[in-house]
Tab-separated table of C-alpha atoms in Angstrom:
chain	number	residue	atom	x	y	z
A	1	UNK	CA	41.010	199.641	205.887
A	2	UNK	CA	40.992	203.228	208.138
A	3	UNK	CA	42.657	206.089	207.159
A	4	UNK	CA	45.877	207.349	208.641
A	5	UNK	CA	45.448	209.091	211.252
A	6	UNK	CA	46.413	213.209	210.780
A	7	UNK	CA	49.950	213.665	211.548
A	8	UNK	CA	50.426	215.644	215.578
A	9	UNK	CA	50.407	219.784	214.761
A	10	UNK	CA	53.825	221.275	215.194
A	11	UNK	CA	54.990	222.476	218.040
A	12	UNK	CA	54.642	226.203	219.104
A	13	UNK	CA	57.437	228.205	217.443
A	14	UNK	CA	58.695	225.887	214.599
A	15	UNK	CA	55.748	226.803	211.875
A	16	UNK	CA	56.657	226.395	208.410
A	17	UNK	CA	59.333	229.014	206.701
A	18	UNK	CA	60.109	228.593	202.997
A	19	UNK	CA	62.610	230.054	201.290
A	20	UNK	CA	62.052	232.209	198.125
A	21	UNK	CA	62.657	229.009	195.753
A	22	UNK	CA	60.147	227.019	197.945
A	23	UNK	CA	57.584	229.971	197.954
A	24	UNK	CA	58.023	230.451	194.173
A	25	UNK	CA	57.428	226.690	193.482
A	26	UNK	CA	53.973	226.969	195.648
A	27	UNK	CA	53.015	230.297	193.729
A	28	UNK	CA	53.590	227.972	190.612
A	29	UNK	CA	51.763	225.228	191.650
A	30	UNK	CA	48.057	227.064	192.646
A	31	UNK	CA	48.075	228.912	189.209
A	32	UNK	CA	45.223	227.989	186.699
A	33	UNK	CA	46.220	226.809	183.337
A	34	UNK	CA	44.904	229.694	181.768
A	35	UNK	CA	47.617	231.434	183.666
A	36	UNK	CA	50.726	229.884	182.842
A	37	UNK	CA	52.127	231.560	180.225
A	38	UNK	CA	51.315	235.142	182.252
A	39	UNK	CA	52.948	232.899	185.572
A	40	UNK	CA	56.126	232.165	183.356
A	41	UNK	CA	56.774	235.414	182.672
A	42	UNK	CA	56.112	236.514	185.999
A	43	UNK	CA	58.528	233.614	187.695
A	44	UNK	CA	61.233	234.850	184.469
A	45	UNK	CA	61.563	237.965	185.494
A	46	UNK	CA	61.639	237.333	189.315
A	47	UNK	CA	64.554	235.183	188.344
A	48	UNK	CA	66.318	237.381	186.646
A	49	UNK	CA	65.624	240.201	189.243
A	50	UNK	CA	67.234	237.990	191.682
A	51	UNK	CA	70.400	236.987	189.541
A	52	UNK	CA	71.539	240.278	188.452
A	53	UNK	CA	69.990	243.195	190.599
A	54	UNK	CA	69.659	242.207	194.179
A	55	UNK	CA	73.582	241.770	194.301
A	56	UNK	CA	73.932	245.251	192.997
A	57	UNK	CA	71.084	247.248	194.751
A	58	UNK	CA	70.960	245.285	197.811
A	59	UNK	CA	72.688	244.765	201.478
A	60	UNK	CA	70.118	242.611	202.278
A	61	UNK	CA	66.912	240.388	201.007
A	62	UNK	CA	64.856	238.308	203.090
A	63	UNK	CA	61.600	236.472	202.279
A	64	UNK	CA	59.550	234.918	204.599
A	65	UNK	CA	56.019	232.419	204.555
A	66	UNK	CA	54.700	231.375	207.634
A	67	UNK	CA	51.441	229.393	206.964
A	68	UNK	CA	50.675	227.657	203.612
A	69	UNK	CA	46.753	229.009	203.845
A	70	UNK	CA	47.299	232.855	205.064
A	71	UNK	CA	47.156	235.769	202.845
A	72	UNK	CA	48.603	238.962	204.821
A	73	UNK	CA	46.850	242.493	204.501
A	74	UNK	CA	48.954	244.582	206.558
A	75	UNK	CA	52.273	245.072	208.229
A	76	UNK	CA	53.798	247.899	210.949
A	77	UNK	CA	56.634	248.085	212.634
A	78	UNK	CA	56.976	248.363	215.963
A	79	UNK	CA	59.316	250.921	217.733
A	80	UNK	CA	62.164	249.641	219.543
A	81	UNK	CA	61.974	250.313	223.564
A	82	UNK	CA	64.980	250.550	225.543
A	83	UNK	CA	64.008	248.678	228.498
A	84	UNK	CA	63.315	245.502	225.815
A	85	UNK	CA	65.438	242.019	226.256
A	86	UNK	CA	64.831	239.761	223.610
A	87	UNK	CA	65.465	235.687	224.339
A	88	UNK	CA	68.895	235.076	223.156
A	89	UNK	CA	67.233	231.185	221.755
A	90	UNK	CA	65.667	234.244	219.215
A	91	UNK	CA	69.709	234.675	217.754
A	92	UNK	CA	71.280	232.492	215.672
A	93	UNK	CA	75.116	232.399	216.012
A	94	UNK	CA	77.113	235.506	216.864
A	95	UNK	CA	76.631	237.457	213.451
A	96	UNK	CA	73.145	238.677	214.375
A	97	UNK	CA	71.717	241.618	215.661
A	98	UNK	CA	69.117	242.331	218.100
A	99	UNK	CA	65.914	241.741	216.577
A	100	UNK	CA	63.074	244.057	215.544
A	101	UNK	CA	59.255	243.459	215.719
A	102	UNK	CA	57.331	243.721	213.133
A	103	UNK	CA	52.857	243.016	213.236
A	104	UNK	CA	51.344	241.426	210.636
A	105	UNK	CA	47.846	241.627	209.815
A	106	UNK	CA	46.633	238.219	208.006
A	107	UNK	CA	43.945	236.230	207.056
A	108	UNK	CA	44.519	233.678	210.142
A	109	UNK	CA	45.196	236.331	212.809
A	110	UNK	CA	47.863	239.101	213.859
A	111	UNK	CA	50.993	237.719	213.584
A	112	UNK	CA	54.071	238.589	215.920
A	113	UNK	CA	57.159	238.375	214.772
A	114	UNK	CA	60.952	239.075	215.180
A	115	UNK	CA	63.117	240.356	212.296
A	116	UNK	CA	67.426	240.322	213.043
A	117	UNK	CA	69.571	241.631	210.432
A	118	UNK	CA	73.487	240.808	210.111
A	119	UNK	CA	75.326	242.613	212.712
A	120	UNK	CA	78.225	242.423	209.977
A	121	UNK	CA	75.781	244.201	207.288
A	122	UNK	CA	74.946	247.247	209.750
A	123	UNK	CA	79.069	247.185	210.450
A	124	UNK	CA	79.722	247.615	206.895
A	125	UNK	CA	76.587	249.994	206.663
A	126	UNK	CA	78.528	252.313	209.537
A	127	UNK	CA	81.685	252.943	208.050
A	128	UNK	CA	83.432	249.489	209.053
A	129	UNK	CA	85.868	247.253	206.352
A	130	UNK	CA	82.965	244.889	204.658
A	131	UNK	CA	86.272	242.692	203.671
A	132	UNK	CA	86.725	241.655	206.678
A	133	UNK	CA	83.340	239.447	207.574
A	134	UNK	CA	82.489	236.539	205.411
A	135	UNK	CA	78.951	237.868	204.425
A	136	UNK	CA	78.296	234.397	202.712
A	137	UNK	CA	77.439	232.877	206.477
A	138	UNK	CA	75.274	235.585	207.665
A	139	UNK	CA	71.171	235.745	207.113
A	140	UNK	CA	68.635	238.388	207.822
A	141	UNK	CA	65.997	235.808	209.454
A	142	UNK	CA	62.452	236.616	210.356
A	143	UNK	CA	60.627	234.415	212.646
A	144	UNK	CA	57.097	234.004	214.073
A	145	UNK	CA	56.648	233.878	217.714
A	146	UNK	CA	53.060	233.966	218.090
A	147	UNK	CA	49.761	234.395	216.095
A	148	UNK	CA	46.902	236.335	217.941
A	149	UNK	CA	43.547	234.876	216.752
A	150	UNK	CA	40.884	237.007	215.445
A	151	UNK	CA	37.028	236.909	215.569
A	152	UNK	CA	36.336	237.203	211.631
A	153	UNK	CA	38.753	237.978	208.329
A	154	UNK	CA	40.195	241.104	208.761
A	155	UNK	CA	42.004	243.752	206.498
A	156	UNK	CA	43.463	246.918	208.585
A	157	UNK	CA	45.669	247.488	211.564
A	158	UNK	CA	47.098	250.265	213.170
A	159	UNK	CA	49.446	251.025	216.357
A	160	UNK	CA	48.755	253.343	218.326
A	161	UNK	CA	52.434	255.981	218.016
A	162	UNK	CA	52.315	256.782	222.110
A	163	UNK	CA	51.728	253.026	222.926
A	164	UNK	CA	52.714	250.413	220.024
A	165	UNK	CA	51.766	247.786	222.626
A	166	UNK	CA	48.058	248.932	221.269
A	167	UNK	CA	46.414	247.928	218.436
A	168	UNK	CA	43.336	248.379	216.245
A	169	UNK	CA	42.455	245.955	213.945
A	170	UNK	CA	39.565	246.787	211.139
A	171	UNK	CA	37.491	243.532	210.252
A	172	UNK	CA	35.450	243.072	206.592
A	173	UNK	CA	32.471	243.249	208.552
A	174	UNK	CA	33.347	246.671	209.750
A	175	UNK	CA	33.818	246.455	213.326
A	176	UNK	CA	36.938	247.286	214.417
A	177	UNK	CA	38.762	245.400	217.623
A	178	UNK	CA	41.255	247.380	219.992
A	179	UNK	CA	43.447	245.342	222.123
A	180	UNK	CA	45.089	247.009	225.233
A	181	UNK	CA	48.501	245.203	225.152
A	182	UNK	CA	49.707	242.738	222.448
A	183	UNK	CA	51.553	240.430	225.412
A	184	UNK	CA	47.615	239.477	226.757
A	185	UNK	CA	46.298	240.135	223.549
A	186	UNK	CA	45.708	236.136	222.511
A	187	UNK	CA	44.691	235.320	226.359
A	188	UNK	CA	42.046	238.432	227.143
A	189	UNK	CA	40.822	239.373	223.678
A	190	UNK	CA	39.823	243.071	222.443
A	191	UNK	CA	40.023	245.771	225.498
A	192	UNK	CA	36.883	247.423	222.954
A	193	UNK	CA	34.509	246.746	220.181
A	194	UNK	CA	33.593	249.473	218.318
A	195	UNK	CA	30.446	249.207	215.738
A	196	UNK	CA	29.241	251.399	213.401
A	197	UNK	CA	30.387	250.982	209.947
A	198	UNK	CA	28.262	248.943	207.217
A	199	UNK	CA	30.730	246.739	205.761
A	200	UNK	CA	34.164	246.823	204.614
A	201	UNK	CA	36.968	249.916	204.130
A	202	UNK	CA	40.648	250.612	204.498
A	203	UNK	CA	40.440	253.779	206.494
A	204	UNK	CA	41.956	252.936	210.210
A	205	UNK	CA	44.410	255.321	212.293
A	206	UNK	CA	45.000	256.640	216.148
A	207	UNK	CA	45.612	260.366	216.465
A	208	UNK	CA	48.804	261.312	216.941
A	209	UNK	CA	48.058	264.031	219.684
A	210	UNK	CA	45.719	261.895	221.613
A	211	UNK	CA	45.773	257.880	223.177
A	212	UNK	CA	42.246	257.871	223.073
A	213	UNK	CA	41.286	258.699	219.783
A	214	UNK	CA	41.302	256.151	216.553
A	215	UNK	CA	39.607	257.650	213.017
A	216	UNK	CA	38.336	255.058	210.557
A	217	UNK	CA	36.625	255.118	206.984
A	218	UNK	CA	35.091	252.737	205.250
A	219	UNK	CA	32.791	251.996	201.442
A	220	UNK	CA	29.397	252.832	203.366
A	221	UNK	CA	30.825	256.461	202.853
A	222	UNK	CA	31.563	257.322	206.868
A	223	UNK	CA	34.384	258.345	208.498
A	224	UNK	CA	34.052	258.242	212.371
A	225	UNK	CA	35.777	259.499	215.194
A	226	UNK	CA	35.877	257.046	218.417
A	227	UNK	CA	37.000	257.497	221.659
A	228	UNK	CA	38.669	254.073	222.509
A	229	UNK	CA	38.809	254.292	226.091
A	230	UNK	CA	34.773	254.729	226.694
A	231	UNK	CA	34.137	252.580	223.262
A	232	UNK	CA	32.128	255.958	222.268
A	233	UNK	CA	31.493	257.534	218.798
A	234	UNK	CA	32.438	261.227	218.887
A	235	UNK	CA	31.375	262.174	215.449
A	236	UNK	CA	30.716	261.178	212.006
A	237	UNK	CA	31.380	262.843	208.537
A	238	UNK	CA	29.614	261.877	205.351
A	239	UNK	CA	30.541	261.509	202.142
A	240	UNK	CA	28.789	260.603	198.618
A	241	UNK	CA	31.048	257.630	198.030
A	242	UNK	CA	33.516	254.972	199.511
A	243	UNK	CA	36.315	255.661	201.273
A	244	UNK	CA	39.367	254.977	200.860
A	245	UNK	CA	41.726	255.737	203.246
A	246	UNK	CA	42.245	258.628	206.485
A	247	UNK	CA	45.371	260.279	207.728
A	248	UNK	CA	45.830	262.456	210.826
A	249	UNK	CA	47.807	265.783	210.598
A	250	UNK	CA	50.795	265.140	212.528
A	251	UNK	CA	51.282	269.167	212.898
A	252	UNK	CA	47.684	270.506	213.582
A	253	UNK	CA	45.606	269.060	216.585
A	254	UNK	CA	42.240	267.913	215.052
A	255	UNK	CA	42.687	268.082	211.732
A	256	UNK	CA	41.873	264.549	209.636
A	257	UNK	CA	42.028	264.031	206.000
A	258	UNK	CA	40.023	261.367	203.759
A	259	UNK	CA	39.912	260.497	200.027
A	260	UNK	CA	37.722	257.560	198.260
A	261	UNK	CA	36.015	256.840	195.254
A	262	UNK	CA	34.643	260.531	194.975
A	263	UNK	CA	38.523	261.530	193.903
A	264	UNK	CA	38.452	264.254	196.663
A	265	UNK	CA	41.053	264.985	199.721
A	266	UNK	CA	38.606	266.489	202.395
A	267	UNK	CA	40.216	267.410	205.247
A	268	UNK	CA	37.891	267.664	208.749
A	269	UNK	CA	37.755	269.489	212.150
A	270	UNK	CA	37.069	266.140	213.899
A	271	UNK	CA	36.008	267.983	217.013
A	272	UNK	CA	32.223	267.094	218.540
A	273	UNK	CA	29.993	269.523	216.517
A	274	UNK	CA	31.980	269.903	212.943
A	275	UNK	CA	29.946	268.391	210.086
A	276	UNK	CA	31.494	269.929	207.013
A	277	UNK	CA	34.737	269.983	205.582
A	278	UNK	CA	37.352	272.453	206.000
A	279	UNK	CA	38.512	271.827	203.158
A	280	UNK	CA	37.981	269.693	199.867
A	281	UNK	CA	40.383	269.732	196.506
A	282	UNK	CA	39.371	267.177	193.967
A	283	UNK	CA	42.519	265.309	192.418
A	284	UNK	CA	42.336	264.925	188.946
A	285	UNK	CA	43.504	261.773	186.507
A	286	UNK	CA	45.917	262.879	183.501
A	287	UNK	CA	44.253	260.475	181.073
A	288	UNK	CA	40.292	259.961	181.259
A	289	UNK	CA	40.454	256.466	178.913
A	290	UNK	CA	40.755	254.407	182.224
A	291	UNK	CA	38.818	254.042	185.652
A	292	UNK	CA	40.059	256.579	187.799
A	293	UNK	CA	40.185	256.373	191.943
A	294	UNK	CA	42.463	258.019	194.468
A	295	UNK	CA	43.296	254.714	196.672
A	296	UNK	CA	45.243	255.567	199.324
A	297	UNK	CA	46.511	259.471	200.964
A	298	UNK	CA	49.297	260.076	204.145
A	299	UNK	CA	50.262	263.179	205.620
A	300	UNK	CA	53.740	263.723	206.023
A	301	UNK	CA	55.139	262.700	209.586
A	302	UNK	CA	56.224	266.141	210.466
A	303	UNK	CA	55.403	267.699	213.387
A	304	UNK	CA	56.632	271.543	212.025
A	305	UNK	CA	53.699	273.614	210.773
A	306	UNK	CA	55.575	274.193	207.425
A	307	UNK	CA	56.155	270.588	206.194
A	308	UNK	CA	53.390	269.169	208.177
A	309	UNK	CA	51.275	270.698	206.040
A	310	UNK	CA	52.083	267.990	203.164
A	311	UNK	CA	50.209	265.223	201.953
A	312	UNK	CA	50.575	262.664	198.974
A	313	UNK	CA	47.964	260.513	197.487
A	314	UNK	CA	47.761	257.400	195.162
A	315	UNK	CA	45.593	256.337	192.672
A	316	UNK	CA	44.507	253.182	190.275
A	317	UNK	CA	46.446	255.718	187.097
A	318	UNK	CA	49.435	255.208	189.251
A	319	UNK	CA	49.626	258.961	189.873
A	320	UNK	CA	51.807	260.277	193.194
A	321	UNK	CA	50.652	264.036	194.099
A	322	UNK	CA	51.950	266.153	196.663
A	323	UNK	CA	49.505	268.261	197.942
A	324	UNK	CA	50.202	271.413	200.431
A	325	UNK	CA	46.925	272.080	202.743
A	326	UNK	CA	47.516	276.052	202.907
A	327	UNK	CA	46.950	276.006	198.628
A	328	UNK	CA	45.330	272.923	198.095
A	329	UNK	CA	43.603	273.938	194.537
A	330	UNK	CA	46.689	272.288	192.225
A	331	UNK	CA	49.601	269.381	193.730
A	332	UNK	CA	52.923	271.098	194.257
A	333	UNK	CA	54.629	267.531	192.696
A	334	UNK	CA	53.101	265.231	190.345
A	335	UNK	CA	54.939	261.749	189.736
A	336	UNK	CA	53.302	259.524	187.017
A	337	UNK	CA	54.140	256.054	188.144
A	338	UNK	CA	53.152	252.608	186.338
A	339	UNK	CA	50.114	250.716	187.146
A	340	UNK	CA	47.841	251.060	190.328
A	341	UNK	CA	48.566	251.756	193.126
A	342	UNK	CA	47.753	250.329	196.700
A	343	UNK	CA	49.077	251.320	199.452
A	344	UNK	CA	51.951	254.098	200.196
A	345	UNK	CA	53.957	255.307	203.251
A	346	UNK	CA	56.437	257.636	204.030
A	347	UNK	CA	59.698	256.450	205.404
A	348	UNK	CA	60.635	256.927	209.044
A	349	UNK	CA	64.274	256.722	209.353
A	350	UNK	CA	66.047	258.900	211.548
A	351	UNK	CA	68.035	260.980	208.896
A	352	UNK	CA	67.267	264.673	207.279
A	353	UNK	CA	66.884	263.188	203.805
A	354	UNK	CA	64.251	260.365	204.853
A	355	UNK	CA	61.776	263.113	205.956
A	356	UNK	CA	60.757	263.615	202.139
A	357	UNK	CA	60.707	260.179	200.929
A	358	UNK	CA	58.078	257.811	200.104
A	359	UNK	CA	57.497	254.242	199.305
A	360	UNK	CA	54.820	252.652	196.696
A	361	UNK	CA	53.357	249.690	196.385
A	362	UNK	CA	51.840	248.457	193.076
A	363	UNK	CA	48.987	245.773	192.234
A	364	UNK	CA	51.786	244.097	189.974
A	365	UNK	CA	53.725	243.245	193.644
A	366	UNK	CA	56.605	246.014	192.813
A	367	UNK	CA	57.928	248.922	195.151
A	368	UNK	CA	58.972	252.098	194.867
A	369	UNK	CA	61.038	254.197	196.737
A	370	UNK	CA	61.091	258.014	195.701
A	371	UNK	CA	62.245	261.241	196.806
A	372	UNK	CA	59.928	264.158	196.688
A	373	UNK	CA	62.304	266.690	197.706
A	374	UNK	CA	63.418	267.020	193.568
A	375	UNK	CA	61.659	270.168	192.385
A	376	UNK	CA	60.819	268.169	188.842
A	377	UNK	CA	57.789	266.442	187.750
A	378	UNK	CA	60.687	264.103	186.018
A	379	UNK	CA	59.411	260.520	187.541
A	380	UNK	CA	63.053	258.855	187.117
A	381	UNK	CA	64.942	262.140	188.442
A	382	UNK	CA	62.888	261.306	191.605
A	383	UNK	CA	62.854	257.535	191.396
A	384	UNK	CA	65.579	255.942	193.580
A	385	UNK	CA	64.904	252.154	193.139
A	386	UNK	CA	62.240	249.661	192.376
A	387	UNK	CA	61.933	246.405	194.608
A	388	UNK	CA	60.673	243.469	192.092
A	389	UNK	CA	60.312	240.933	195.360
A	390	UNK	CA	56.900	240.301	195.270
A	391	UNK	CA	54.790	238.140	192.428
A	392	UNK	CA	51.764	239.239	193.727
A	393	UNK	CA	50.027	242.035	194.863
A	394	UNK	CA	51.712	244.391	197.545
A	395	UNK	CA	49.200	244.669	199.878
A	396	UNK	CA	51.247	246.662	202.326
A	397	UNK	CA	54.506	248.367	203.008
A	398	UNK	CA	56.272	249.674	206.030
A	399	UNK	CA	59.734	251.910	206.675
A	400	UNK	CA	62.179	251.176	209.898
A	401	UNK	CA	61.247	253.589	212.695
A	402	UNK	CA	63.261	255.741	214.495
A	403	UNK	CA	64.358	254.424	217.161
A	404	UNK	CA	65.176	251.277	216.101
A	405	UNK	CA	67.287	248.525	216.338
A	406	UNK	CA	67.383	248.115	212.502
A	407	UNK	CA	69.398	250.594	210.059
A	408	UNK	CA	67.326	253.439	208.246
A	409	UNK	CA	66.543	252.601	204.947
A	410	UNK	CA	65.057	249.148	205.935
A	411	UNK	CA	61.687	248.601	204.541
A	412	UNK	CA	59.151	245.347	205.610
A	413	UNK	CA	56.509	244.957	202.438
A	414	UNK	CA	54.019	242.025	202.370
A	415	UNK	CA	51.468	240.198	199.367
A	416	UNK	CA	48.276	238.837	199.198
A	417	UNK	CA	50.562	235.318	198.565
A	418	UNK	CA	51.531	235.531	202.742
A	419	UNK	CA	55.113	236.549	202.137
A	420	UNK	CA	56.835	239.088	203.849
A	421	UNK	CA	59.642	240.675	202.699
A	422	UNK	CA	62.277	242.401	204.945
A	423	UNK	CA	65.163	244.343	202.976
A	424	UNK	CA	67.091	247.120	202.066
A	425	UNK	CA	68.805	248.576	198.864
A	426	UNK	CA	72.757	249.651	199.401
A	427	UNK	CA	74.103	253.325	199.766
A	428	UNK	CA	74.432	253.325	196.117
A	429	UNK	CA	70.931	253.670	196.065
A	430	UNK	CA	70.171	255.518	199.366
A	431	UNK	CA	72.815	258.260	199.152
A	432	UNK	CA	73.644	258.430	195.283
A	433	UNK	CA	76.085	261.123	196.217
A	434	UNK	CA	78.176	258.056	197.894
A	435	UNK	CA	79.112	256.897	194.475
A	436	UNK	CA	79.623	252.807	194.025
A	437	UNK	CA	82.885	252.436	195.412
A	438	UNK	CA	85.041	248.819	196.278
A	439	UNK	CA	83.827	248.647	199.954
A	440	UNK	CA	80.110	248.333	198.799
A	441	UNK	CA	81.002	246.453	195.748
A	442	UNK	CA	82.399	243.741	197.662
A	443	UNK	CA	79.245	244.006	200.470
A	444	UNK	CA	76.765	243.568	197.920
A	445	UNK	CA	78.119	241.516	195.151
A	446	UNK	CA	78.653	238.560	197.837
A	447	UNK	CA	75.462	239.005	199.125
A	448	UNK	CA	72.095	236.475	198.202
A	449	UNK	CA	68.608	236.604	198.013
A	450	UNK	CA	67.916	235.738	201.785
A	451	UNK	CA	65.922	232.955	202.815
């Protein structure tokens, strides 16, 4: 008697999407025995989470798997261009909005994909009567249109801010792949290879002044300077142990920072001929009983010599320092967070009070949205919500640009489980100086997990 032959593969453009009591029955289903009682607790509080806060805190939650096998690293955003049409087969009814693309980086390639949110939700948002949509037949839907394949595993990307239609993506290996234009991306493969590091790291980003130049740091200690158009190393700096992470200045031409294992922020001249730092500050732990490492550092996006001159780091203590380059020798803010941290951005809405906010993500899968611009070390003066939406670790997290065609505020995080999350907490949270009034009261208490 043969075997069955394999059922046909589906067909481009209807790959799997579970919703969040599909993916949490999966999650269930691949733990170890050992793990159960730990899983429990973990599935009990995501429960509860969903039941009594995301009504409250939310205007919208979606969650999002693609592919039962992939494990995503990375996500960005990509910033809405005027002269873009999206497919109207991409809409679903008339109570959607125009969709927004968000990259992810995963363990079976880059995936494209399309986020819409309620047109009702951003109508509500903008000063319209939330009373008068029925928000129980709208969704926030997130949908995969294509899947670029890569060479080898993978676990950084970055978009170029002049050009998002280029990408660099950092493999475990350590070479790192730049593709010209993601709409050729899966037929031409990588414009450039560039080669040079020994291994894996986390560091990858382009320069802000320049289309040409990409900065990358890895555990064999380097950080290197490339020129992407020739495929050319400019320079290379040196340090005595891994690193961790690079960010460009977005104020001073030339200026690069790095942090690692060696708990320093360096910062570099990364013109051809500068070997040293300019500057280095070690960053300190508050208690020495545990392994300490800075994980992850971001300038602020600022282009104004006075606040671009800020930079905040993250470390395994859970530790969020704001550091000012001009007097680097103590952190102008110090937040003490819970558990470690692993990756961190600042948001990039178009508003004044998004300039000085940044979001957290945790090894326990949580979020954390802050605001730095409180003149307290007091962690829940500066705390403005935590998003419980992932079981497993966050692996990256993401902020709405501006501009774009979702609302600021909107924030795309992602786990090592595949899921992607797409959501945003109410004005409540936002803007506590809007007070919880009826309007948002009735917006969020009708609204459900998504998806």
């Amino acid at each position: 008697m043969t075997d069955a032959p394999p059922p046909p593969p589906a067909p481009p453009g209807t790959e799997e999407v579970l919703d969040v009591e599909e993916a949490s029955e999966h999650d269930e289903s691949s733990e170890e025995p050992e793990g159960e009682a730990e899983a429990a607790k973990v599935d009990e509080e995501y429960n509860a989470w969903v039941e009594d806060t995301v009504p409250v805190m939310y205007g919208f939650v979606n969650s999002t798997k693609f592919k039962e096998e992939d494990s995503l690293f990375d996500v960005c955003w990509v910033p809405w261009k005027g002269d873009y049409t999206p497919s109207s087969t991409r809409y679903v009814g008339n109570t959607l909005g125009r969709p927004s693309t968000l990259l992810l980086g995963g363990s079976q390639g880059i995936h494209i994909t399309e986020t819409v949110v309620p047109t009702d939700f951003l109508t509500g948002l903008h000063g319209g009567d939330p009373r008068s949509k029925n928000y129980d037949d709208t969704r926030a839907i997130t949908k995969l249109i294509r899947t670029i394949p890569l060479p080898s595993p993978a676990e950084k990307l970055t978009l170029l801010p002049q050009n998002p239609d280029v990408v660099a993506v950092k493999e475990q290996s350590g070479s790192i792949h730049v593709y010209s234009k993601l709409s050729e991306a899966d037929s031409c493969g990588p414009r450039v290879t560039l080669t040079g590091h020994e291994g894996r790291g986390f560091g990858l980003e382009f320069s802000p002044f320049s289309e040409r130049v990409l900065a990358s740091g890895g555990w064999d200690g380097k950080v290197k300077i490339w020129d992407t158009t020739k495929g050319d190393l400019t320079n290379t700096f040196t340090s005595e142990k891994e690193i961790g992470g690079v960010s460009w200045s977005k104020s001073s031409p030339n200026v690069l920072a790095s942090t690692g294992d060696d708990n320093f922020i360096s910062l570099w001249d990364t013109r051809e001929g500068s070997k040293t730092p300019l500057q280095r500050s070690p960053v300190l732990p508050t208690s020495s009983s545990e392994f300490f490492c800075v994980t992850t550092i971001a300038y602020l996006p600022d282009t104004t010599p006075t606040f671009g001159s800020y930079i905040v780091t993250g470390d395994t203590h859970g530790q969020i320092n704001t550091w000012d380059v001009r007097k680097m020798e103590t952190p102008v803010l110090t937040i003490e967070g819970e558990g470690q941290i692993t990756c961190m951005r600042w948001t990039t809405g178009g508003g004044d009070e998004d300039k000085n906010r940044v979001l957290t993500g945790y090894a326990d899968g949580k979020v954390e949205l802050f605001d730095l611009t409180e003149s307290t070390d007091n962690t829940d003066e500066c705390l403005l919500g935590t998003h419980y939406g992932h079981k497993a670790q966050c692996e990256a997290i993401t902020s709405s640009p501006s501009p774009s065609m979702m609302a600021d505020g909107c924030v795309a995080s992602v786990d090592g489980d595949g899921i992607v999350q797409v959501w945003r907490f109410n004005e409540m949270i936002l803007d506590p100086a809007h007070g919880f009034n009826d309007d948002f009261e009735i917006l969020n208490a009708s609204r459900l997990f998504q998806q």
